[in-house]
Amino acid sequence: MILGASLVTAGCSDAPGSSAAVAPVPRWSDPAVNAVSRPVSGGGVTAVTALRPDGTLETAVYDLATGSRRWSRPATMAGRPPGLGVQPPAVAGPPEAPVVAALEPRRSGRPRAELVVRDAGSGASRWSRPVDSTFGPARCGPHVCLTESAGRRDPRFVVLDHATGRPLWRVPGIAEAVAVTGRHTVIFRLSGRPTLESRDLRTGRTRWTFPVERAVGRDVDLSGGWAFTVTGDMLVGYLAPRVGREGRPASAFGLFGLSAHDGRPVWTRRGLLRVYPSPSPAVAPLTREADSHGRYGDFMRLDPRTGRTLGRVPGHRAPRSGWWLAFPADLSRLGFLTLDGPGTAVDLRDGARVAAGGAPAWSFCTVNPTQLRIEGQRGFFPIAPLCAYDLNTGRKATAPGPPPVWYTGATDGWRVWRDEQGVLHAVRDTNGTMPGMYG
């Protein structure tokens, strides 16, 4: 474990009237771990699913303030679709007594996996529950929730008491917890007519229901993916299209905003694709127009509160081929990155061309990742990291510092991420809590 303060700190100033030193920024790294899921933080800990050298998975739990590894246990996946990536653990319970929930292999018998909830500090088992197939556990307020029997004809979504494992309520079918607002959780029910539902955390009583087809249109196909995030009283959702022949969108897609209090639609923007990399749609929706004929139009940044266009870049500004999108930390520019060659940049507010140099631009480290060699699993890739590039040369920047907060998100000011080698990093250089690119 590498612990310590920021390397980028100022000493005592010699300027007149200045006598105070700048406080070092707390940070840590663990080069001994190969993190492959997104990290999840809460209650003073961060947890991640990691890949061991022998091809097995483990749950690794760290003290968020110091980076010391508190404990690790074997982990597994059972019935999770590869398109969702490697499942992270779930950190639940009250802040003063958090627990970590993860899927672990059973030593014998069937099913071969079980949900195990452990004390976040010691790793001691609190309770367990056999599971045959699931997308993985998630936090529902203080509780733990998951879909059980996801690969069978009778799946069910259950909410379990974090302290005892006692079932609190359940709904039939496959569902995913996407947000918690006060004493309610919002779940996304994955069905032929998918809906968002706000339910009481304790009883499961429905407060409101919203069919997502009302926002993006009929013919929704969930194989394209989705994203939902709540900030304040606004729930922002995105439904991606299933891609058909010649890369054309073949199902309904778009973004929308709902009141998290009553499910009332606030805004809808159909026919917009979320671009990547980009912040959470609830922070800054970055999009591009597309139609069913495979024609792509302008790039746009939306206001997540109203859905209005805040900035537009004409589509013809994009090079004809061979580019990746790249953004600076402040999202002021849209960059077109050409690997090992000169790129271009455009002001994201008015579409005017600007100099490509200056602040580094962040984009994916690779668009051709290597499939993970997980024992008994195929088709899984690690969570995609970002790298900093010099747009003038198309080469990776040296010593660029941490990736932007819009990528990592933050929990109580702490930002945790994996780099392209799988090393886990953390830094406390901001305030508050906000979602990142992956929620």
PDB file of C-alpha atoms in Angstrom, residues 33-296:
ATOM      1  CA  VAL A  33      -4.816  -5.056  -6.246  1.00  0.00           C
ATOM      2  CA  ASN A  34      -6.266  -5.595  -9.732  1.00  0.00           C
ATOM      3  CA  ALA A  35      -9.600  -3.801  -9.406  1.00  0.00           C
ATOM      4  CA  VAL A  36     -12.034  -4.750 -12.182  1.00  0.00           C
ATOM      5  CA  SER A  37     -15.397  -3.382 -10.987  1.00  0.00           C
ATOM      6  CA  ARG A  38     -16.296   0.181 -10.159  1.00  0.00           C
ATOM      7  CA  PRO A  39     -15.475   1.003  -6.533  1.00  0.00           C
ATOM      8  CA  VAL A  40     -18.343   1.676  -4.117  1.00  0.00           C
ATOM      9  CA  SER A  41     -17.899   3.908  -1.059  1.00  0.00           C
ATOM     10  CA  GLY A  42     -19.876   4.737   2.064  1.00  0.00           C
ATOM     11  CA  GLY A  43     -19.693   4.615   5.847  1.00  0.00           C
ATOM     12  CA  GLY A  44     -15.948   5.346   5.838  1.00  0.00           C
ATOM     13  CA  VAL A  45     -15.013   2.398   3.588  1.00  0.00           C
ATOM     14  CA  THR A  46     -14.617   1.689  -0.092  1.00  0.00           C
ATOM     15  CA  ALA A  47     -15.135  -1.759  -1.617  1.00  0.00           C
ATOM     16  CA  VAL A  48     -14.307  -3.183  -5.026  1.00  0.00           C
ATOM     17  CA  THR A  49     -14.328  -6.506  -6.845  1.00  0.00           C
ATOM     18  CA  ALA A  50     -10.789  -7.501  -7.823  1.00  0.00           C
ATOM     19  CA  LEU A  51      -9.257 -10.233  -9.979  1.00  0.00           C
ATOM     20  CA  ARG A  52      -6.636 -12.467  -8.399  1.00  0.00           C
ATOM     21  CA  PRO A  53      -3.668 -13.855 -10.383  1.00  0.00           C
ATOM     22  CA  ASP A  54      -5.249 -17.324 -10.359  1.00  0.00           C
ATOM     23  CA  GLY A  55      -8.377 -16.075 -12.170  1.00  0.00           C
ATOM     24  CA  THR A  56     -10.693 -16.004  -9.162  1.00  0.00           C
ATOM     25  CA  LEU A  57     -12.473 -12.910  -7.899  1.00  0.00           C
ATOM     26  CA  GLU A  58     -12.303 -11.283  -4.488  1.00  0.00           C
ATOM     27  CA  THR A  59     -14.062  -8.539  -2.568  1.00  0.00           C
ATOM     28  CA  ALA A  60     -11.491  -6.061  -1.238  1.00  0.00           C
ATOM     29  CA  VAL A  61     -12.519  -3.544   1.433  1.00  0.00           C
ATOM     30  CA  TYR A  62     -10.456  -0.489   2.442  1.00  0.00           C
ATOM     31  CA  ASP A  63     -10.533   2.184   5.077  1.00  0.00           C
ATOM     32  CA  LEU A  64     -11.440   5.212   2.991  1.00  0.00           C
ATOM     33  CA  ALA A  65      -9.393   7.699   5.037  1.00  0.00           C
ATOM     34  CA  THR A  66      -6.115   5.742   5.170  1.00  0.00           C
ATOM     35  CA  GLY A  67      -6.242   3.203   2.334  1.00  0.00           C
ATOM     36  CA  SER A  68      -5.426   0.308   4.624  1.00  0.00           C
ATOM     37  CA  ARG A  69      -7.058  -2.901   3.479  1.00  0.00           C
ATOM     38  CA  ARG A  70      -9.463  -4.042   6.150  1.00  0.00           C
ATOM     39  CA  TRP A  71     -10.225  -7.455   4.713  1.00  0.00           C
ATOM     40  CA  SER A  72     -10.830  -9.462   1.542  1.00  0.00           C
ATOM     41  CA  ARG A  73     -12.922 -12.529   0.748  1.00  0.00           C
ATOM     42  CA  PRO A  74     -13.479 -14.736  -2.324  1.00  0.00           C
ATOM     43  CA  ALA A  75     -16.193 -13.451  -4.666  1.00  0.00           C
ATOM     44  CA  THR A  76     -18.124 -14.872  -7.595  1.00  0.00           C
ATOM     45  CA  MET A  77     -20.793 -14.074 -10.170  1.00  0.00           C
ATOM     46  CA  ALA A  78     -23.847 -16.191 -10.892  1.00  0.00           C
ATOM     47  CA  GLY A  79     -26.090 -15.304 -13.816  1.00  0.00           C
ATOM     48  CA  ARG A  80     -24.858 -11.745 -14.359  1.00  0.00           C
ATOM     49  CA  PRO A  81     -24.950 -10.667 -18.027  1.00  0.00           C
ATOM     50  CA  PRO A  82     -21.473  -9.723 -19.319  1.00  0.00           C
ATOM     51  CA  GLY A  83     -22.874  -6.498 -20.764  1.00  0.00           C
ATOM     52  CA  LEU A  84     -23.328  -5.162 -17.232  1.00  0.00           C
ATOM     53  CA  GLY A  85     -19.646  -5.619 -16.404  1.00  0.00           C
ATOM     54  CA  VAL A  86     -18.207  -7.162 -13.249  1.00  0.00           C
ATOM     55  CA  GLN A  87     -20.544  -6.598 -10.331  1.00  0.00           C
ATOM     56  CA  PRO A  88     -19.288  -4.381  -7.497  1.00  0.00           C
ATOM     57  CA  PRO A  89     -20.027  -5.113  -3.840  1.00  0.00           C
ATOM     58  CA  ALA A  90     -22.695  -3.078  -2.058  1.00  0.00           C
ATOM     59  CA  VAL A  91     -22.001  -0.899   0.986  1.00  0.00           C
ATOM     60  CA  ALA A  92     -25.144  -0.583   3.109  1.00  0.00           C
ATOM     61  CA  GLY A  93     -26.247  -0.080   6.713  1.00  0.00           C
ATOM     62  CA  PRO A  94     -26.097   3.112   8.787  1.00  0.00           C
ATOM     63  CA  PRO A  95     -22.963   5.301   8.447  1.00  0.00           C
ATOM     64  CA  GLU A  96     -21.842   4.421  11.975  1.00  0.00           C
ATOM     65  CA  ALA A  97     -22.112   0.653  11.394  1.00  0.00           C
ATOM     66  CA  PRO A  98     -21.776  -0.118   7.678  1.00  0.00           C
ATOM     67  CA  VAL A  99     -21.880  -3.569   6.129  1.00  0.00           C
ATOM     68  CA  VAL A 100     -20.574  -4.906   2.815  1.00  0.00           C
ATOM     69  CA  ALA A 101     -22.705  -7.276   0.739  1.00  0.00           C
ATOM     70  CA  ALA A 102     -21.167  -9.457  -1.955  1.00  0.00           C
ATOM     71  CA  LEU A 103     -21.745 -12.714  -3.767  1.00  0.00           C
ATOM     72  CA  GLU A 104     -19.399 -15.469  -2.538  1.00  0.00           C
ATOM     73  CA  PRO A 105     -18.880 -19.064  -3.711  1.00  0.00           C
ATOM     74  CA  ARG A 106     -20.355 -21.788  -1.515  1.00  0.00           C
ATOM     75  CA  ARG A 107     -18.053 -24.535  -0.387  1.00  0.00           C
ATOM     76  CA  SER A 108     -20.485 -27.314  -1.256  1.00  0.00           C
ATOM     77  CA  GLY A 109     -24.018 -28.028  -2.384  1.00  0.00           C
ATOM     78  CA  ARG A 110     -26.354 -26.054  -4.613  1.00  0.00           C
ATOM     79  CA  PRO A 111     -26.808 -23.292  -5.400  1.00  0.00           C
ATOM     80  CA  ARG A 112     -23.106 -22.611  -5.760  1.00  0.00           C
ATOM     81  CA  ALA A 113     -23.279 -18.978  -4.649  1.00  0.00           C
ATOM     82  CA  GLU A 114     -24.571 -17.100  -1.649  1.00  0.00           C
ATOM     83  CA  LEU A 115     -25.111 -13.504  -0.699  1.00  0.00           C
ATOM     84  CA  VAL A 116     -22.899 -12.794   2.316  1.00  0.00           C
ATOM     85  CA  VAL A 117     -23.194  -9.598   4.343  1.00  0.00           C
ATOM     86  CA  ARG A 118     -20.154  -8.790   6.476  1.00  0.00           C
ATOM     87  CA  ASP A 119     -19.170  -6.159   8.990  1.00  0.00           C
ATOM     88  CA  ALA A 120     -17.370  -3.475   7.006  1.00  0.00           C
ATOM     89  CA  GLY A 121     -14.701  -3.056   9.659  1.00  0.00           C
ATOM     90  CA  SER A 122     -13.793  -6.621  10.581  1.00  0.00           C
ATOM     91  CA  GLY A 123     -15.150  -8.746   7.746  1.00  0.00           C
ATOM     92  CA  ALA A 124     -17.093 -10.889  10.230  1.00  0.00           C
ATOM     93  CA  SER A 125     -20.136 -12.517   8.662  1.00  0.00           C
ATOM     94  CA  ARG A 126     -23.467 -11.078   9.764  1.00  0.00           C
ATOM     95  CA  TRP A 127     -25.749 -13.282   7.676  1.00  0.00           C
ATOM     96  CA  SER A 128     -25.927 -15.112   4.359  1.00  0.00           C
ATOM     97  CA  ARG A 129     -28.543 -16.232   1.850  1.00  0.00           C
ATOM     98  CA  PRO A 130     -28.200 -18.839  -0.937  1.00  0.00           C
ATOM     99  CA  VAL A 131     -28.602 -17.372  -4.441  1.00  0.00           C
ATOM    100  CA  ASP A 132     -28.771 -19.321  -7.695  1.00  0.00           C
ATOM    101  CA  SER A 133     -28.651 -16.442 -10.212  1.00  0.00           C
ATOM    102  CA  THR A 134     -28.588 -12.679  -9.774  1.00  0.00           C
ATOM    103  CA  PHE A 135     -27.269  -9.457 -11.277  1.00  0.00           C
ATOM    104  CA  GLY A 136     -25.672  -8.741  -7.888  1.00  0.00           C
ATOM    105  CA  PRO A 137     -26.500  -6.876  -4.658  1.00  0.00           C
ATOM    106  CA  ALA A 138     -27.089  -3.131  -4.337  1.00  0.00           C
ATOM    107  CA  ARG A 139     -27.801  -0.630  -1.595  1.00  0.00           C
ATOM    108  CA  CYS A 140     -31.424   0.322  -0.948  1.00  0.00           C
ATOM    109  CA  GLY A 141     -31.075   3.032   1.694  1.00  0.00           C
ATOM    110  CA  PRO A 142     -29.705   1.188   4.731  1.00  0.00           C
ATOM    111  CA  HIS A 143     -30.860  -2.168   3.343  1.00  0.00           C
ATOM    112  CA  VAL A 144     -29.577  -4.660   0.756  1.00  0.00           C
ATOM    113  CA  CYS A 145     -31.544  -5.496  -2.368  1.00  0.00           C
ATOM    114  CA  LEU A 146     -31.111  -7.805  -5.344  1.00  0.00           C
ATOM    115  CA  THR A 147     -32.958  -9.823  -7.938  1.00  0.00           C
ATOM    116  CA  GLU A 148     -33.024 -13.533  -7.101  1.00  0.00           C
ATOM    117  CA  SER A 149     -33.493 -16.373  -9.610  1.00  0.00           C
ATOM    118  CA  ALA A 150     -32.700 -13.959 -12.453  1.00  0.00           C
ATOM    119  CA  GLY A 151     -32.096 -16.885 -14.822  1.00  0.00           C
ATOM    120  CA  ARG A 152     -35.348 -18.686 -14.003  1.00  0.00           C
ATOM    121  CA  ARG A 153     -38.952 -18.195 -15.049  1.00  0.00           C
ATOM    122  CA  ASP A 154     -39.967 -16.760 -11.675  1.00  0.00           C
ATOM    123  CA  PRO A 155     -37.411 -14.086 -10.728  1.00  0.00           C
ATOM    124  CA  ARG A 156     -38.125 -11.721  -7.861  1.00  0.00           C
ATOM    125  CA  PHE A 157     -36.653  -8.510  -6.544  1.00  0.00           C
ATOM    126  CA  VAL A 158     -36.198  -8.587  -2.760  1.00  0.00           C
ATOM    127  CA  VAL A 159     -35.229  -6.008  -0.145  1.00  0.00           C
ATOM    128  CA  LEU A 160     -33.448  -7.486   2.877  1.00  0.00           C
ATOM    129  CA  ASP A 161     -32.826  -5.989   6.299  1.00  0.00           C
ATOM    130  CA  HIS A 162     -29.126  -5.124   6.429  1.00  0.00           C
ATOM    131  CA  ALA A 163     -28.713  -6.366  10.013  1.00  0.00           C
ATOM    132  CA  THR A 164     -30.581  -9.676   9.891  1.00  0.00           C
ATOM    133  CA  GLY A 165     -31.239 -10.595   6.258  1.00  0.00           C
ATOM    134  CA  ARG A 166     -34.974 -10.722   6.964  1.00  0.00           C
ATOM    135  CA  PRO A 167     -37.009 -10.057   3.795  1.00  0.00           C
ATOM    136  CA  LEU A 168     -38.832  -6.732   4.075  1.00  0.00           C
ATOM    137  CA  TRP A 169     -40.708  -6.832   0.769  1.00  0.00           C
ATOM    138  CA  ARG A 170     -40.499  -8.205  -2.735  1.00  0.00           C
ATOM    139  CA  VAL A 171     -41.885  -7.672  -6.236  1.00  0.00           C
ATOM    140  CA  PRO A 172     -42.080 -10.234  -9.027  1.00  0.00           C
ATOM    141  CA  GLY A 173     -39.720 -10.014 -11.990  1.00  0.00           C
ATOM    142  CA  ILE A 174     -36.256  -8.533 -12.523  1.00  0.00           C
ATOM    143  CA  ALA A 175     -35.555  -5.078 -11.141  1.00  0.00           C
ATOM    144  CA  GLU A 176     -32.638  -2.822 -10.259  1.00  0.00           C
ATOM    145  CA  ALA A 177     -32.375  -0.209  -7.525  1.00  0.00           C
ATOM    146  CA  VAL A 178     -31.355   3.061  -9.189  1.00  0.00           C
ATOM    147  CA  ALA A 179     -31.733   5.695  -6.451  1.00  0.00           C
ATOM    148  CA  VAL A 180     -32.759   6.390  -2.876  1.00  0.00           C
ATOM    149  CA  THR A 181     -34.704   9.536  -1.990  1.00  0.00           C
ATOM    150  CA  GLY A 182     -35.374   9.925   1.717  1.00  0.00           C
ATOM    151  CA  ARG A 183     -37.513   7.020   2.881  1.00  0.00           C
ATOM    152  CA  HIS A 184     -38.133   5.730  -0.637  1.00  0.00           C
ATOM    153  CA  THR A 185     -36.159   3.813  -3.235  1.00  0.00           C
ATOM    154  CA  VAL A 186     -36.605   4.077  -6.993  1.00  0.00           C
ATOM    155  CA  ILE A 187     -36.413   0.764  -8.810  1.00  0.00           C
ATOM    156  CA  PHE A 188     -36.263   0.072 -12.530  1.00  0.00           C
ATOM    157  CA  ARG A 189     -38.380  -2.933 -13.469  1.00  0.00           C
ATOM    158  CA  LEU A 190     -36.932  -4.726 -16.499  1.00  0.00           C
ATOM    159  CA  SER A 191     -39.945  -6.083 -18.336  1.00  0.00           C
ATOM    160  CA  GLY A 192     -41.582  -5.938 -21.751  1.00  0.00           C
ATOM    161  CA  ARG A 193     -43.043  -2.578 -20.685  1.00  0.00           C
ATOM    162  CA  PRO A 194     -40.291  -1.312 -18.345  1.00  0.00           C
ATOM    163  CA  THR A 195     -41.228   1.088 -15.549  1.00  0.00           C
ATOM    164  CA  LEU A 196     -39.620   3.234 -12.886  1.00  0.00           C
ATOM    165  CA  GLU A 197     -41.280   2.892  -9.490  1.00  0.00           C
ATOM    166  CA  SER A 198     -40.797   4.734  -6.213  1.00  0.00           C
ATOM    167  CA  ARG A 199     -41.466   2.475  -3.224  1.00  0.00           C
ATOM    168  CA  ASP A 200     -41.417   2.869   0.527  1.00  0.00           C
ATOM    169  CA  LEU A 201     -38.151   1.405   1.839  1.00  0.00           C
ATOM    170  CA  ARG A 202     -39.796  -0.271   4.820  1.00  0.00           C
ATOM    171  CA  THR A 203     -43.042  -1.602   3.371  1.00  0.00           C
ATOM    172  CA  GLY A 204     -42.566  -1.657  -0.405  1.00  0.00           C
ATOM    173  CA  ARG A 205     -45.727   0.384  -0.892  1.00  0.00           C
ATOM    174  CA  THR A 206     -45.755   2.104  -4.291  1.00  0.00           C
ATOM    175  CA  ARG A 207     -45.662   5.901  -4.266  1.00  0.00           C
ATOM    176  CA  TRP A 208     -45.579   6.413  -8.056  1.00  0.00           C
ATOM    177  CA  THR A 209     -45.005   4.506 -11.298  1.00  0.00           C
ATOM    178  CA  PHE A 210     -43.665   5.853 -14.582  1.00  0.00           C
ATOM    179  CA  PRO A 211     -43.583   3.783 -17.814  1.00  0.00           C
ATOM    180  CA  VAL A 212     -40.366   4.804 -19.592  1.00  0.00           C
ATOM    181  CA  GLU A 213     -42.094   4.445 -22.977  1.00  0.00           C
ATOM    182  CA  ARG A 214     -43.918   7.677 -22.135  1.00  0.00           C
ATOM    183  CA  ALA A 215     -40.561   9.442 -22.307  1.00  0.00           C
ATOM    184  CA  VAL A 216     -38.691   7.816 -25.187  1.00  0.00           C
ATOM    185  CA  GLY A 217     -41.429   6.115 -27.215  1.00  0.00           C
ATOM    186  CA  ARG A 218     -42.580   2.582 -27.913  1.00  0.00           C
ATOM    187  CA  ASP A 219     -40.284  -0.272 -28.914  1.00  0.00           C
ATOM    188  CA  VAL A 220     -37.872   0.040 -25.989  1.00  0.00           C
ATOM    189  CA  ASP A 221     -35.114  -2.586 -26.106  1.00  0.00           C
ATOM    190  CA  LEU A 222     -33.085  -2.804 -22.906  1.00  0.00           C
ATOM    191  CA  SER A 223     -30.191  -4.632 -24.561  1.00  0.00           C
ATOM    192  CA  GLY A 224     -28.843  -1.199 -25.502  1.00  0.00           C
ATOM    193  CA  GLY A 225     -28.349  -0.214 -21.864  1.00  0.00           C
ATOM    194  CA  TRP A 226     -29.706   2.395 -19.483  1.00  0.00           C
ATOM    195  CA  ALA A 227     -28.656   4.884 -16.826  1.00  0.00           C
ATOM    196  CA  PHE A 228     -30.635   6.575 -14.052  1.00  0.00           C
ATOM    197  CA  THR A 229     -29.358   9.000 -11.425  1.00  0.00           C
ATOM    198  CA  VAL A 230     -30.984  11.297  -8.881  1.00  0.00           C
ATOM    199  CA  THR A 231     -29.563  14.649  -7.826  1.00  0.00           C
ATOM    200  CA  GLY A 232     -31.740  16.711  -5.526  1.00  0.00           C
ATOM    201  CA  ASP A 233     -35.360  16.182  -6.578  1.00  0.00           C
ATOM    202  CA  MET A 234     -34.560  15.386 -10.201  1.00  0.00           C
ATOM    203  CA  LEU A 235     -34.256  11.864 -11.580  1.00  0.00           C
ATOM    204  CA  VAL A 236     -32.515  11.904 -14.969  1.00  0.00           C
ATOM    205  CA  GLY A 237     -32.808   8.812 -17.133  1.00  0.00           C
ATOM    206  CA  TYR A 238     -31.238   7.586 -20.342  1.00  0.00           C
ATOM    207  CA  LEU A 239     -32.341   4.672 -22.538  1.00  0.00           C
ATOM    208  CA  ALA A 240     -29.815   3.640 -25.187  1.00  0.00           C
ATOM    209  CA  PRO A 241     -30.907   2.041 -28.455  1.00  0.00           C
ATOM    210  CA  ARG A 242     -30.306  -1.446 -29.636  1.00  0.00           C
ATOM    211  CA  VAL A 243     -27.997  -1.045 -32.602  1.00  0.00           C
ATOM    212  CA  GLY A 244     -29.226  -2.580 -35.839  1.00  0.00           C
ATOM    213  CA  ARG A 245     -27.706  -3.041 -39.255  1.00  0.00           C
ATOM    214  CA  GLU A 246     -24.957  -0.653 -40.318  1.00  0.00           C
ATOM    215  CA  GLY A 247     -24.840   0.778 -36.809  1.00  0.00           C
ATOM    216  CA  ARG A 248     -28.292   2.328 -37.020  1.00  0.00           C
ATOM    217  CA  PRO A 249     -30.385   2.814 -33.858  1.00  0.00           C
ATOM    218  CA  ALA A 250     -33.058   0.120 -33.954  1.00  0.00           C
ATOM    219  CA  SER A 251     -35.143   0.894 -30.861  1.00  0.00           C
ATOM    220  CA  ALA A 252     -36.471   3.879 -28.926  1.00  0.00           C
ATOM    221  CA  PHE A 253     -33.883   6.002 -27.110  1.00  0.00           C
ATOM    222  CA  GLY A 254     -33.373   9.362 -25.458  1.00  0.00           C
ATOM    223  CA  LEU A 255     -33.066  11.237 -22.171  1.00  0.00           C
ATOM    224  CA  PHE A 256     -35.680  12.545 -19.772  1.00  0.00           C
ATOM    225  CA  GLY A 257     -36.113  14.104 -16.351  1.00  0.00           C
ATOM    226  CA  LEU A 258     -38.715  13.244 -13.697  1.00  0.00           C
ATOM    227  CA  SER A 259     -39.616  14.723 -10.346  1.00  0.00           C
ATOM    228  CA  ALA A 260     -38.250  12.190  -7.866  1.00  0.00           C
ATOM    229  CA  HIS A 261     -41.006  13.204  -5.442  1.00  0.00           C
ATOM    230  CA  ASP A 262     -44.051  12.298  -7.538  1.00  0.00           C
ATOM    231  CA  GLY A 263     -42.769  10.838 -10.819  1.00  0.00           C
ATOM    232  CA  ARG A 264     -44.053  13.792 -12.842  1.00  0.00           C
ATOM    233  CA  PRO A 265     -42.313  14.202 -16.229  1.00  0.00           C
ATOM    234  CA  VAL A 266     -40.354  17.462 -16.347  1.00  0.00           C
ATOM    235  CA  TRP A 267     -38.596  17.198 -19.718  1.00  0.00           C
ATOM    236  CA  THR A 268     -37.948  14.743 -22.553  1.00  0.00           C
ATOM    237  CA  ARG A 269     -35.363  14.743 -25.356  1.00  0.00           C
ATOM    238  CA  ARG A 270     -35.895  11.869 -27.773  1.00  0.00           C
ATOM    239  CA  GLY A 271     -33.399  10.904 -30.451  1.00  0.00           C
ATOM    240  CA  LEU A 272     -30.324  11.881 -28.430  1.00  0.00           C
ATOM    241  CA  LEU A 273     -27.461   9.483 -27.729  1.00  0.00           C
ATOM    242  CA  ARG A 274     -25.352   9.827 -24.606  1.00  0.00           C
ATOM    243  CA  VAL A 275     -21.713  10.213 -25.636  1.00  0.00           C
ATOM    244  CA  TYR A 276     -18.782   8.593 -23.860  1.00  0.00           C
ATOM    245  CA  PRO A 277     -16.780   9.371 -21.874  1.00  0.00           C
ATOM    246  CA  SER A 278     -19.115  11.775 -20.098  1.00  0.00           C
ATOM    247  CA  PRO A 279     -20.474  12.715 -16.665  1.00  0.00           C
ATOM    248  CA  SER A 280     -23.558  11.169 -15.143  1.00  0.00           C
ATOM    249  CA  PRO A 281     -26.654  12.398 -17.045  1.00  0.00           C
ATOM    250  CA  ALA A 282     -27.877  13.950 -13.786  1.00  0.00           C
ATOM    251  CA  VAL A 283     -24.742  16.138 -13.640  1.00  0.00           C
ATOM    252  CA  ALA A 284     -24.174  17.194 -17.265  1.00  0.00           C
ATOM    253  CA  PRO A 285     -25.893  15.279 -20.082  1.00  0.00           C
ATOM    254  CA  LEU A 286     -23.538  15.258 -23.073  1.00  0.00           C
ATOM    255  CA  THR A 287     -25.311  13.988 -26.162  1.00  0.00           C
ATOM    256  CA  ARG A 288     -25.370  13.694 -29.945  1.00  0.00           C
ATOM    257  CA  GLU A 289     -28.344  13.704 -32.289  1.00  0.00           C
ATOM    258  CA  ALA A 290     -29.068  10.525 -34.221  1.00  0.00           C
ATOM    259  CA  ASP A 291     -31.906   9.202 -36.348  1.00  0.00           C
ATOM    260  CA  SER A 292     -33.148   5.795 -37.448  1.00  0.00           C
ATOM    261  CA  HIS A 293     -31.322   6.104 -40.786  1.00  0.00           C
ATOM    262  CA  GLY A 294     -27.906   6.170 -39.133  1.00  0.00           C
ATOM    263  CA  ARG A 295     -27.363   9.883 -39.638  1.00  0.00           C
ATOM    264  CA  TYR A 296     -25.609  11.709 -36.826  1.00  0.00           C
TER     265      TYR A 296
END
